[in-house]
PDB file of C-alpha atoms in Angstrom:
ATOM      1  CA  UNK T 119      39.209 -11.036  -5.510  1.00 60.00           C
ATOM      2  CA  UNK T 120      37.464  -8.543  -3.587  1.00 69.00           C
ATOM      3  CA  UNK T 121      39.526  -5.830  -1.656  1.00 88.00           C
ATOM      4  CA  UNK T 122      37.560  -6.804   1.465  1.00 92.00           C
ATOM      5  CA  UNK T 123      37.101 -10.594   2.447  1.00 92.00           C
ATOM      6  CA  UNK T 124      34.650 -11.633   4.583  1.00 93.00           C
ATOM      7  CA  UNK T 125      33.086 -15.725   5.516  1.00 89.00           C
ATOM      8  CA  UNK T 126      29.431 -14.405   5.104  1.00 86.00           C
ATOM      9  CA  UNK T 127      28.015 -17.367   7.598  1.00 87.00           C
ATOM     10  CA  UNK T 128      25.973 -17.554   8.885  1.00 93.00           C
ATOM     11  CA  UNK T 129      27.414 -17.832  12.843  1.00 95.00           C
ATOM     12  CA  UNK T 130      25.389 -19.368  15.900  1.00 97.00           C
ATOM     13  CA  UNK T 131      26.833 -18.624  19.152  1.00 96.00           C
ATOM     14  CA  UNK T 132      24.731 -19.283  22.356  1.00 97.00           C
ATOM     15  CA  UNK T 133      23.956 -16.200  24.728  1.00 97.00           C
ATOM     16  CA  UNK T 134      26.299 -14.654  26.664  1.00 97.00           C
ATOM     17  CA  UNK T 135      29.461 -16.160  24.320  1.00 97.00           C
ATOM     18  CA  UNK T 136      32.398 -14.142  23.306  1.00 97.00           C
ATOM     19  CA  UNK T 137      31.465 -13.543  19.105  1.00 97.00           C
ATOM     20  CA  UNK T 138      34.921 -13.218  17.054  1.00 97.00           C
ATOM     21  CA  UNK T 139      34.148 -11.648  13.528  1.00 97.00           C
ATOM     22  CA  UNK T 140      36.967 -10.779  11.170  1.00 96.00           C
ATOM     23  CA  UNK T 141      37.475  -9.624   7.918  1.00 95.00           C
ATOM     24  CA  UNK T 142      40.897  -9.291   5.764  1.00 95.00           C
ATOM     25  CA  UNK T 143      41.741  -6.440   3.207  1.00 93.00           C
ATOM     26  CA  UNK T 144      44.148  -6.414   0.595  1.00 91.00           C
ATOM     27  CA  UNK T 145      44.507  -2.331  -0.437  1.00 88.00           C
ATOM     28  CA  UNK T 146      47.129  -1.185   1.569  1.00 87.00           C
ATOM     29  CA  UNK T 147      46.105   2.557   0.813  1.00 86.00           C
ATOM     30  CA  UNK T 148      43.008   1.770   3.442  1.00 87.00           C
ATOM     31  CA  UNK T 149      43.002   3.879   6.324  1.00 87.00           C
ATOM     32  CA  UNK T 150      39.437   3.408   8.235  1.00 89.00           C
ATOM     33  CA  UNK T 151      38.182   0.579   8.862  1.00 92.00           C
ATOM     34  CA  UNK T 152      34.362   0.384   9.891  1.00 93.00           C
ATOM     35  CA  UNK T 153      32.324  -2.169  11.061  1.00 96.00           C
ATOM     36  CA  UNK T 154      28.461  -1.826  10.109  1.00 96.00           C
ATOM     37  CA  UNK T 155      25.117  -3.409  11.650  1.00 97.00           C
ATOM     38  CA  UNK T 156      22.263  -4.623   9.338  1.00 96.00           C
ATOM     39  CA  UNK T 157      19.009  -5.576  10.891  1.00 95.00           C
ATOM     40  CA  UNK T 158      16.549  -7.275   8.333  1.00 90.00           C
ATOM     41  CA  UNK T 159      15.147  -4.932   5.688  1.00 87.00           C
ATOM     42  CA  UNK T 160      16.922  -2.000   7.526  1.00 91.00           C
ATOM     43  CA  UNK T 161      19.953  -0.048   5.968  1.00 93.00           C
ATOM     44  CA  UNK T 162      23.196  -0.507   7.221  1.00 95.00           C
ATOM     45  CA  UNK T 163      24.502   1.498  10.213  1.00 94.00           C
ATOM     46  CA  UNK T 164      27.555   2.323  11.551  1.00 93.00           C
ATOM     47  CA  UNK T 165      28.665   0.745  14.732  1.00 95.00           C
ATOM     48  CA  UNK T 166      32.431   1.649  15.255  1.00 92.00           C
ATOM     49  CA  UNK T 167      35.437   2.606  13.232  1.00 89.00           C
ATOM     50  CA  UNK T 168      38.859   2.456  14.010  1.00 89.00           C
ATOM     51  CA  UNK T 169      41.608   4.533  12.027  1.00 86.00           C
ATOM     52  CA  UNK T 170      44.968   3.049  11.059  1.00 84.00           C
ATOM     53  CA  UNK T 171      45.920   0.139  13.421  1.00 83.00           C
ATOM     54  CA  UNK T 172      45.015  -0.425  17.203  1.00 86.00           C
ATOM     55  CA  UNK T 173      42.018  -1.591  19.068  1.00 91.00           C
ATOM     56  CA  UNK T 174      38.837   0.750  20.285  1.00 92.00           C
ATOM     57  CA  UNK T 175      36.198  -0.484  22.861  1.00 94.00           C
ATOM     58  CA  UNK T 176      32.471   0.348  22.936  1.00 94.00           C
ATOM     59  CA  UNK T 177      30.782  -0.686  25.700  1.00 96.00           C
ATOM     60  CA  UNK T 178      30.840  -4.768  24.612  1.00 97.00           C
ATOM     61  CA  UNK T 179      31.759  -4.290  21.496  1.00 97.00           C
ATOM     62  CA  UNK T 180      35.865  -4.192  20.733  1.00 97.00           C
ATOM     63  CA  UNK T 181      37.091  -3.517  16.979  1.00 96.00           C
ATOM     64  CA  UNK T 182      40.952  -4.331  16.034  1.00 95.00           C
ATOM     65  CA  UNK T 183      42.911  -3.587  13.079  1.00 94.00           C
ATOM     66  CA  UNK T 184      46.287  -5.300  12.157  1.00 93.00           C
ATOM     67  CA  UNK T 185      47.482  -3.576   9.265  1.00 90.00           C
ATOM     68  CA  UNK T 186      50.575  -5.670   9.383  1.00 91.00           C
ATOM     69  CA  UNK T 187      48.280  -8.096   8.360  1.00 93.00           C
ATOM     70  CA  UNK T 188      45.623  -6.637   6.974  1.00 93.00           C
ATOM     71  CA  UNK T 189      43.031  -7.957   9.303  1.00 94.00           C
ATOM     72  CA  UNK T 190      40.379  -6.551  11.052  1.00 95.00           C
ATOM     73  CA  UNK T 191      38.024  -7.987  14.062  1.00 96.00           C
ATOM     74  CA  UNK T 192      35.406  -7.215  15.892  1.00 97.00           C
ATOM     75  CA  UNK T 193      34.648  -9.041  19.583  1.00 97.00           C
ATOM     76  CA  UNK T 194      31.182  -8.538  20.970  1.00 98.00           C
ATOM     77  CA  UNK T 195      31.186  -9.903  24.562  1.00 97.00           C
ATOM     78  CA  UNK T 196      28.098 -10.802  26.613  1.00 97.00           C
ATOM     79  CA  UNK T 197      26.296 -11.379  23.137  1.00 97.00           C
ATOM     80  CA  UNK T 198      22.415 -10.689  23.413  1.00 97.00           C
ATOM     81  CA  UNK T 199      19.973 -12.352  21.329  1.00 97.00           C
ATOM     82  CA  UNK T 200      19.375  -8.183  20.120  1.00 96.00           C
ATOM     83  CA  UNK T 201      23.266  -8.548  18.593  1.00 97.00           C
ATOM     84  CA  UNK T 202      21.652 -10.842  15.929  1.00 97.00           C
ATOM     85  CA  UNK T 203      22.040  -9.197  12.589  1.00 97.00           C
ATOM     86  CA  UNK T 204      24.282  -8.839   9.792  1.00 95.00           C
ATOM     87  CA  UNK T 205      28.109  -7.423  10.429  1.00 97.00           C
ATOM     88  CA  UNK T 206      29.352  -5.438   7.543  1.00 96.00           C
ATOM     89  CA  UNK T 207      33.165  -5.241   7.702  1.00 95.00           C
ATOM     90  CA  UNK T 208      34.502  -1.688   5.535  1.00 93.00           C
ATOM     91  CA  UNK T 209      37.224  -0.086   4.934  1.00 91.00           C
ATOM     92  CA  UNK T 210      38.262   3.550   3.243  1.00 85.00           C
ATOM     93  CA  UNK T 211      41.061   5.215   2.193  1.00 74.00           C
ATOM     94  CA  UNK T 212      39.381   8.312   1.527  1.00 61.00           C
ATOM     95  CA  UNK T 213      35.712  10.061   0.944  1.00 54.00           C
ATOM     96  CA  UNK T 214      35.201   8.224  -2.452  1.00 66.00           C
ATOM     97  CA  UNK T 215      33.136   5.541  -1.445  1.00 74.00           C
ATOM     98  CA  UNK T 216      33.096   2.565   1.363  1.00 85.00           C
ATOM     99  CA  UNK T 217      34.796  -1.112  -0.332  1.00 89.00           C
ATOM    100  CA  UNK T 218      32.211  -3.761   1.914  1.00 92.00           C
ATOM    101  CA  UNK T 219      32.835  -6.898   2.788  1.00 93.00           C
ATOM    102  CA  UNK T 220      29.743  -9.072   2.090  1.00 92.00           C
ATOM    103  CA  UNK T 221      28.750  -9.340   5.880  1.00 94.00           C
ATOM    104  CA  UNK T 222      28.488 -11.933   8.504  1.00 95.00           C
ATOM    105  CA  UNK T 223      25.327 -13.244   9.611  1.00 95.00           C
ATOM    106  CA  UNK T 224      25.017 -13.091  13.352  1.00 97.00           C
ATOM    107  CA  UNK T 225      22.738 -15.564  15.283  1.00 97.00           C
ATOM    108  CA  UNK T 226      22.402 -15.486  19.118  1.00 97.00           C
ATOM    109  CA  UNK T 227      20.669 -18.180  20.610  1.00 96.00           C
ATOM    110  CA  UNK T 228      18.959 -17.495  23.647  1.00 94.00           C
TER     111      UNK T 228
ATOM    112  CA  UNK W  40      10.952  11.744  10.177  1.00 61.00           C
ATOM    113  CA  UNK W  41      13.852   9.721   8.696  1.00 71.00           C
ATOM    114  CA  UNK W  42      17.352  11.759   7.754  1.00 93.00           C
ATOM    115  CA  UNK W  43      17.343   9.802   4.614  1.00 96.00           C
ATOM    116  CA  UNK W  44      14.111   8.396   3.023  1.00 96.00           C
ATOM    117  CA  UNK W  45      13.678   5.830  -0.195  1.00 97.00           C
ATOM    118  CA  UNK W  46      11.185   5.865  -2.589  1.00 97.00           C
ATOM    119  CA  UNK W  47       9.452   3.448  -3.658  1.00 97.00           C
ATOM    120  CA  UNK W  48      10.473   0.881  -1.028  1.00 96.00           C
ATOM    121  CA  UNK W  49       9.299  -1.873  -3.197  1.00 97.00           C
ATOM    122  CA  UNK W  50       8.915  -2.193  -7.055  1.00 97.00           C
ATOM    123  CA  UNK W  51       8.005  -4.456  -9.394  1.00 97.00           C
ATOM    124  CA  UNK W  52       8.722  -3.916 -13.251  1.00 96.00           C
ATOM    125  CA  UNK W  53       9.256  -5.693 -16.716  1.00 97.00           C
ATOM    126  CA  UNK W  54      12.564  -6.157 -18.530  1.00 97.00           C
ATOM    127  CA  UNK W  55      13.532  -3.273 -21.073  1.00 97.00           C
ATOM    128  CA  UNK W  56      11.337  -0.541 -18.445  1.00 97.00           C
ATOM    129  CA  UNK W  57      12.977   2.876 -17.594  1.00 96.00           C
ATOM    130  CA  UNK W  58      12.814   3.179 -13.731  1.00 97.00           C
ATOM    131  CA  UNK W  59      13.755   5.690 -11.187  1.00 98.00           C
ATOM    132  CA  UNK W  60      14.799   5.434  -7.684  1.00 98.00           C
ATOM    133  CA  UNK W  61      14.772   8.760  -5.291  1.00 98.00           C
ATOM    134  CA  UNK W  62      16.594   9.592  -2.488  1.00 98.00           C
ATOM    135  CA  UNK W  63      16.006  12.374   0.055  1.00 97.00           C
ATOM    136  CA  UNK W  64      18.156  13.330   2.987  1.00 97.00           C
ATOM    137  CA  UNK W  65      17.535  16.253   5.845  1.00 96.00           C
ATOM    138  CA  UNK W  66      21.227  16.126   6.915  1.00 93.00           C
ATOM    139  CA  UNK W  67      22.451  18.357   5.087  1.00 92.00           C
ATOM    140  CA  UNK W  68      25.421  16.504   3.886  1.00 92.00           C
ATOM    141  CA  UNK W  69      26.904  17.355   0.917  1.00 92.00           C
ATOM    142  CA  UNK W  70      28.168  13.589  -0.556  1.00 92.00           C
ATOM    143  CA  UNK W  71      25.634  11.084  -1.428  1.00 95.00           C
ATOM    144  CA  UNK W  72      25.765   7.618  -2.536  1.00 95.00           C
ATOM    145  CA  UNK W  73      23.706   4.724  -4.306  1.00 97.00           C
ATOM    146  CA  UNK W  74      24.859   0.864  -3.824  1.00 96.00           C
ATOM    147  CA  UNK W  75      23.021  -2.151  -4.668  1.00 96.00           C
ATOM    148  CA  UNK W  76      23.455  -5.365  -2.268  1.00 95.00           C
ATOM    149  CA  UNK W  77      22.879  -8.593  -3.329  1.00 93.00           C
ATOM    150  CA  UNK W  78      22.977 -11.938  -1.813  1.00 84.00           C
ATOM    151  CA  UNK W  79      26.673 -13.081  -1.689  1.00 80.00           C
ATOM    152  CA  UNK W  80      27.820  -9.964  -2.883  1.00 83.00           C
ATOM    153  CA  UNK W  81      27.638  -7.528  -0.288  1.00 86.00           C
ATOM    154  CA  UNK W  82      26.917  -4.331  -0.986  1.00 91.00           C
ATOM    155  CA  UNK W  83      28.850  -2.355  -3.989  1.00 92.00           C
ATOM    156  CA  UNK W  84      29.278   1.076  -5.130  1.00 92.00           C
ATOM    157  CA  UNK W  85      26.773   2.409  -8.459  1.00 95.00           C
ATOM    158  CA  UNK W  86      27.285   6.259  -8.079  1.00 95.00           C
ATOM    159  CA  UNK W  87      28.380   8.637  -5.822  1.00 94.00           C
ATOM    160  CA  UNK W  88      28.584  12.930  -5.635  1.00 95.00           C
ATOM    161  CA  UNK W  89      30.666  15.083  -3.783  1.00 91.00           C
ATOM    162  CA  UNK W  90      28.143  18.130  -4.871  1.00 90.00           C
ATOM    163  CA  UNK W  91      25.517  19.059  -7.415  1.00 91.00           C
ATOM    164  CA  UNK W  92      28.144  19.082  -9.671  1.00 92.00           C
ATOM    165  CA  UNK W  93      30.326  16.410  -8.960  1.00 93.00           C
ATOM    166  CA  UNK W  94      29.039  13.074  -9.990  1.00 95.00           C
ATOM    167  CA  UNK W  95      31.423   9.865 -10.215  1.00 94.00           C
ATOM    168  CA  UNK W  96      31.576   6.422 -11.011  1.00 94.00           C
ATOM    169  CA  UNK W  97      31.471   3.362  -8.836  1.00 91.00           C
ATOM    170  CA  UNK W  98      32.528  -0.205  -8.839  1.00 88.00           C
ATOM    171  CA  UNK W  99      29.552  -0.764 -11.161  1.00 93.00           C
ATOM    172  CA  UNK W 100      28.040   1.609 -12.831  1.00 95.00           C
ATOM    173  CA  UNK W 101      27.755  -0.372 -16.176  1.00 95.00           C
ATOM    174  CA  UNK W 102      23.447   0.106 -17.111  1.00 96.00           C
ATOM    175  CA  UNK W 103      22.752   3.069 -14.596  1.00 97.00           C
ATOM    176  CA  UNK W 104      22.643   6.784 -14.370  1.00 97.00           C
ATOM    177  CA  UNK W 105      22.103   9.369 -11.768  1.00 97.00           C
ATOM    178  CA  UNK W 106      21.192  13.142 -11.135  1.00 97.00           C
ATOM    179  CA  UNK W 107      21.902  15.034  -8.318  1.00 97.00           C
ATOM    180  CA  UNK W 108      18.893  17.901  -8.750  1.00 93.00           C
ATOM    181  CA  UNK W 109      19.740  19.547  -5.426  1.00 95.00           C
ATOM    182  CA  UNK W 110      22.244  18.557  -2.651  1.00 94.00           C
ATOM    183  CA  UNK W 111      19.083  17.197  -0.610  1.00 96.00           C
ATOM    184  CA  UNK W 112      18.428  14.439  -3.647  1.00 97.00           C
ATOM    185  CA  UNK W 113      19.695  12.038  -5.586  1.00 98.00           C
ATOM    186  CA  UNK W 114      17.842   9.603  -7.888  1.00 98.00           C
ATOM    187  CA  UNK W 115      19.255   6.613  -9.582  1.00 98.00           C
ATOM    188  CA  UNK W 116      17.614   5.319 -13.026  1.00 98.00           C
ATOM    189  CA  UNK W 117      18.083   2.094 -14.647  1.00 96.00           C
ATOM    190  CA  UNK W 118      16.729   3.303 -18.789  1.00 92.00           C
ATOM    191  CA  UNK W 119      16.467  -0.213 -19.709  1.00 96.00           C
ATOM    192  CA  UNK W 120      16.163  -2.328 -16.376  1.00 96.00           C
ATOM    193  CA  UNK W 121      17.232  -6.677 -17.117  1.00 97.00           C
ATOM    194  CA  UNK W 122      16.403  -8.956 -14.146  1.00 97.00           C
ATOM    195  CA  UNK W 123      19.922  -9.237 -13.224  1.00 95.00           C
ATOM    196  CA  UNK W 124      19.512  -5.779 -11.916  1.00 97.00           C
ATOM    197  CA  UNK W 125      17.195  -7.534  -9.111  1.00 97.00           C
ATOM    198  CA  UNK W 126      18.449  -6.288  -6.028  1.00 97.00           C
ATOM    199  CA  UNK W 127      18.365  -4.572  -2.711  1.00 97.00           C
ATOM    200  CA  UNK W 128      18.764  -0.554  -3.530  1.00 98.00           C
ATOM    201  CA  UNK W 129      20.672   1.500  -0.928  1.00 97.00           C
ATOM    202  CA  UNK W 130      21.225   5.578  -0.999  1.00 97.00           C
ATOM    203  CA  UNK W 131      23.709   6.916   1.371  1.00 95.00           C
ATOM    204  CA  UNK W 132      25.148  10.047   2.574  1.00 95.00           C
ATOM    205  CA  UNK W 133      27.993  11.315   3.985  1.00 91.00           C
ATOM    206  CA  UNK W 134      30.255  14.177   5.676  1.00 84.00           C
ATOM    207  CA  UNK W 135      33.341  14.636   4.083  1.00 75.00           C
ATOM    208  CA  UNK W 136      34.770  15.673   7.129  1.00 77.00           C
ATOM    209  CA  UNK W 137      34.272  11.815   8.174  1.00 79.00           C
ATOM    210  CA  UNK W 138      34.956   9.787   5.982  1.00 71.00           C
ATOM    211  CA  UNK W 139      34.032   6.618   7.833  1.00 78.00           C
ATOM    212  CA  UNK W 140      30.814   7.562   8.480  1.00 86.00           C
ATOM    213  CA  UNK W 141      27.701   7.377   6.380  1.00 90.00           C
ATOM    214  CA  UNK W 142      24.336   6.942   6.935  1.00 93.00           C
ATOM    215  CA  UNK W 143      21.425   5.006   4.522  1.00 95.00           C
ATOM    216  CA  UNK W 144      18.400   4.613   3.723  1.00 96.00           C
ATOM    217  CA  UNK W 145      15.758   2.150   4.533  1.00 95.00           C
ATOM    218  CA  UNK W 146      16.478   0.568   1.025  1.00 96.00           C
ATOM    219  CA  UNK W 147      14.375  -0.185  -2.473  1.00 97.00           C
ATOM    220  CA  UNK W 148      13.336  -3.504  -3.396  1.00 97.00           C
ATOM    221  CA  UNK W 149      13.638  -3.587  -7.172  1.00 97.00           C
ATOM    222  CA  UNK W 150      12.341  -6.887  -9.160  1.00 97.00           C
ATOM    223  CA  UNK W 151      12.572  -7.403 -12.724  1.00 97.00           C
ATOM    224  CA  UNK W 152      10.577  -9.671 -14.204  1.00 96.00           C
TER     225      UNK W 152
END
């Protein structure tokens, strides 16, 4: 089992919709918690992080952690078709090295 | 320019061929990373280094090497490369100051035939 679960897809939400995307973690020793963007045949880049539990907003984009449950979500509200891309769920406990979830494909319809 | 460029972006080789892949970065960052994605998979850790001198193993390192010949590059080799190391080639870097944060490359295309 990986240490970061994630339903790879792909989603198709109509514009404008409210876009849920979660992930779940099992290594309690994770700290940061990143969400990464992945247009096609681009790199990955980073979009928000959050560290320990709580919720951050970014403009329309929201990320939450539950540690109590290990879960982590991002919302994306007002979803453009430009939000359509890959969401990479991470998480970190320290410098070593980023554990990925395998990433949700995004589809906005317009 | 690009703060961290790939090269080749695409390559083609034969089963039991030594190949390299190079990574450059202008960020100055001092920790620099190689993962391969795959469909299904995600992306997963090969190699990382702290510093010229520091170079550690990843989630799957198994068939793969790496030198760090300055802290501006990093090149990953595969001596003996088997189709099942067809994938999507990413080199990253980061600030150890934030460890959340890294930034990659625009990827290698690597098929073995």
């Amino acid at each position: 089992q990986k240490e970061v679960e994630q339903d790879p897809g792909p989603l198709s939400v109509p514009e404008g919709a409210i876009v849920s995307l979660n992930c779940t973690y099992s290594n309690s020793a994770f700290q940061y918690f990143m969400w990464y963007r992945q247009y096609s045949r681009k790199g990955p880049e980073l979009l928000m992080y959050t560290y320990s539990s709580g919720n951050k907003e970014d403009g329309r984009f929201t990320a939450q952690v539950d540690k109590s449950s290990k879960y982590i979500s991002l919302f994306i509200r007002d979803s453009q078709p430009s939000d359509s891309a890959t969401y990479l769920c991470a998480s970190a406990g320290s410098a070593d090295g980023l554990t990925f979830g395998k990433g949700t494909h995004l589809i906005i319809q317009p | 320019d690009a703060d961290v460029t790939q090269t080749p972006r695409n390559r083609i080789t034969k089963t039991g061929k030594r190949i390299m892949l190079e990574c450059s970065q202008t960020k100055g960052h001092d920790r620099m990373y190689w993962y391969r994605q795959d469909p299904g998979l995600g992306l997963r850790l090969i190699y990382y280094s702290f510093d010229v001198k520091d170079i550690n193993k990843g989630e799957i390192s198994d068939g793969y090497s790496v030198s760090r010949q300055a802290q501006a590059k990093f090149s990953l080799s595969l001596e003996s490369a088997i189709p099942n190391q067809t994938a999507l080639y990413f080199c990253a870097t980061g600030n150890g100051q934030f460890p959340y944060e890294q930034y990659f490359g625009p990827g290698t295309r690597l098929t073995v035939t």
